[in-house]
């Protein structure tokens, strides 16, 4: 589960996740409230119906939770046992911004830049949840 709440510091994200690969993972809010597979570049991919990172602020590039797309969250750190029980802050978001969006865990880490790989290098989508 992922619990979302507002605070004076921004959106508080509390995760209770399990069965994930250990290590750092890209963690983002995506624009659509769907985790369905979809086609991209002629290939079917997991959770591609979630669309891109939430970018209603019109950021030119992927970045940190302070500089990039609104959906750019702090990286998710998964413990050796495959669990992620963490508390993160997204300072520019509120719960009201997230209706019918999705939250995504990517296979790789996130370097908060578009180089050497686009969107922080997170790659494949390995876990997704629709925000209601």
Short mmCIF file of C-alpha atoms in Angstrom, two decimals:
data_model
loop_
_atom_site.label_atom_id
_atom_site.label_comp_id
_atom_site.label_asym_id
_atom_site.label_seq_id
_atom_site.Cartn_x
_atom_site.Cartn_y
_atom_site.Cartn_z
CA UNK A 1 0.00 0.00 0.00
CA UNK A 2 0.93 3.63 -0.48
CA UNK A 3 -0.72 6.16 1.83
CA UNK A 4 -0.85 9.82 0.82
CA UNK A 5 -1.52 12.78 3.09
CA UNK A 6 -0.98 16.53 3.09
CA UNK A 7 1.41 18.31 5.43
CA UNK A 8 2.88 21.83 5.63
CA UNK A 9 6.02 20.40 3.96
CA UNK A 10 4.05 18.94 1.03
CA UNK A 11 2.65 15.53 0.15
CA UNK A 12 3.65 12.82 2.62
CA UNK A 13 4.01 9.39 0.99
CA UNK A 14 4.12 6.36 3.28
CA UNK A 15 4.90 3.07 1.59
CA UNK A 16 4.28 -0.47 2.80
CA UNK A 17 5.56 -2.44 -0.17
CA UNK A 18 6.95 -5.95 -0.49
CA UNK A 19 8.30 -8.44 -3.02
CA UNK A 20 10.40 -5.81 -4.83
CA UNK A 21 14.03 -6.18 -5.92
CA UNK A 22 16.41 -4.75 -3.32
CA UNK A 23 18.11 -1.42 -4.02
CA UNK A 24 17.14 2.00 -5.33
CA UNK A 25 14.20 2.41 -7.71
CA UNK A 26 12.69 5.27 -9.66
CA UNK A 27 9.42 6.25 -7.99
CA UNK A 28 6.99 8.60 -9.72
CA UNK A 29 3.43 9.83 -10.04
CA UNK A 30 2.21 9.17 -13.58
CA UNK A 31 -0.42 11.17 -15.42
CA UNK A 32 -3.14 8.53 -15.95
CA UNK A 33 -5.08 6.42 -13.48
CA UNK A 34 -4.42 3.11 -15.23
CA UNK A 35 -1.88 0.34 -14.73
CA UNK A 36 -2.89 -1.55 -17.87
CA UNK A 37 -0.32 -2.66 -20.44
CA UNK A 38 -0.14 -0.64 -23.64
CA UNK A 39 1.89 -0.32 -26.84
CA UNK A 40 4.92 1.93 -27.18
CA UNK A 41 7.28 1.93 -30.13
CA UNK A 42 5.53 -1.18 -31.48
CA UNK A 43 6.04 -3.17 -28.25
CA UNK A 44 3.62 -4.05 -25.47
CA UNK A 45 4.84 -2.85 -22.09
CA UNK A 46 3.69 -3.22 -18.50
CA UNK A 47 1.68 -0.30 -17.09
CA UNK A 48 2.28 1.92 -20.13
CA UNK A 49 -1.35 3.09 -19.98
CA UNK A 50 -0.26 5.12 -16.94
CA UNK A 51 1.35 7.52 -19.40
CA UNK A 52 4.29 9.76 -18.58
CA UNK A 53 5.35 11.38 -15.34
CA UNK A 54 2.83 13.91 -14.11
CA UNK A 55 4.04 17.16 -15.68
CA UNK A 56 1.21 19.65 -15.29
CA UNK A 57 3.85 22.26 -14.40
CA UNK A 58 5.37 21.96 -17.92
CA UNK A 59 8.92 21.14 -16.79
CA UNK A 60 11.26 20.71 -19.74
CA UNK A 61 13.18 17.81 -18.16
CA UNK A 62 13.07 15.09 -15.55
CA UNK A 63 14.64 16.25 -12.29
CA UNK A 64 14.52 16.22 -8.54
CA UNK A 65 11.33 16.50 -6.51
CA UNK A 66 12.06 20.26 -6.39
CA UNK A 67 13.05 20.92 -10.01
CA UNK A 68 11.56 18.44 -12.47
CA UNK A 69 8.14 17.12 -13.35
CA UNK A 70 5.62 17.35 -10.53
CA UNK A 71 5.54 13.54 -10.57
CA UNK A 72 9.28 13.22 -9.89
CA UNK A 73 9.45 11.75 -6.39
CA UNK A 74 12.42 10.87 -4.19
CA UNK A 75 13.95 7.52 -5.16
CA UNK A 76 12.47 4.50 -3.39
CA UNK A 77 14.99 2.46 -1.41
CA UNK A 78 14.04 -1.21 -1.09
CA UNK A 79 15.61 -3.27 1.72
CA UNK A 80 17.45 -6.55 1.18
CA UNK A 81 14.28 -8.45 2.16
CA UNK A 82 12.32 -6.81 -0.68
CA UNK A 83 10.34 -4.41 1.50
CA UNK A 84 10.02 -0.64 1.30
CA UNK A 85 8.50 0.85 4.43
CA UNK A 86 9.51 4.47 4.01
CA UNK A 87 8.21 8.00 4.43
CA UNK A 88 8.93 10.43 1.60
CA UNK A 89 7.99 14.06 0.94
CA UNK A 90 6.94 15.52 -2.41
CA UNK A 91 7.12 19.25 -1.57
CA UNK A 92 5.22 20.54 -4.62
CA UNK A 93 2.26 18.14 -4.50
CA UNK A 94 -1.00 17.84 -2.57
CA UNK A 95 -3.47 14.97 -2.34
CA UNK A 96 -5.92 17.07 -4.42
CA UNK A 97 -3.46 16.93 -7.36
CA UNK A 98 -3.52 13.14 -7.55
CA UNK A 99 -7.07 12.00 -8.24
CA UNK A 100 -7.12 9.44 -11.05
CA UNK A 101 -3.33 9.32 -11.38
CA UNK A 102 -1.00 6.38 -10.74
CA UNK A 103 2.07 5.74 -8.62
CA UNK A 104 4.90 3.77 -10.25
CA UNK A 105 7.98 1.84 -9.18
CA UNK A 106 10.61 1.40 -11.89
CA UNK A 107 13.13 -1.43 -12.20
CA UNK A 108 16.21 0.79 -11.96
CA UNK A 109 17.32 3.70 -9.83
CA UNK A 110 16.75 7.38 -10.55
CA UNK A 111 19.64 9.83 -11.04
CA UNK A 112 17.19 12.78 -11.38
CA UNK A 113 18.47 13.64 -14.86
CA UNK A 114 17.81 12.73 -18.48
CA UNK A 115 21.42 11.62 -19.08
CA UNK A 116 22.86 9.12 -19.65
CA UNK A 117 19.34 7.66 -19.92
CA UNK A 118 15.98 9.40 -20.17
CA UNK A 119 13.79 9.90 -17.09
CA UNK A 120 16.54 9.09 -14.61
CA UNK A 121 17.31 5.65 -16.01
CA UNK A 122 14.52 3.87 -14.15
CA UNK A 123 13.55 1.76 -17.13
CA UNK A 124 10.83 -0.89 -16.94
CA UNK A 125 7.75 -0.42 -14.81
CA UNK A 126 7.63 -3.15 -12.16
CA UNK A 127 4.85 -2.04 -9.79
CA UNK A 128 1.91 0.29 -10.29
CA UNK A 129 -1.09 1.45 -8.31
CA UNK A 130 -4.03 3.66 -9.27
CA UNK A 131 -4.68 6.62 -6.98
CA UNK A 132 -8.37 7.11 -6.21
#
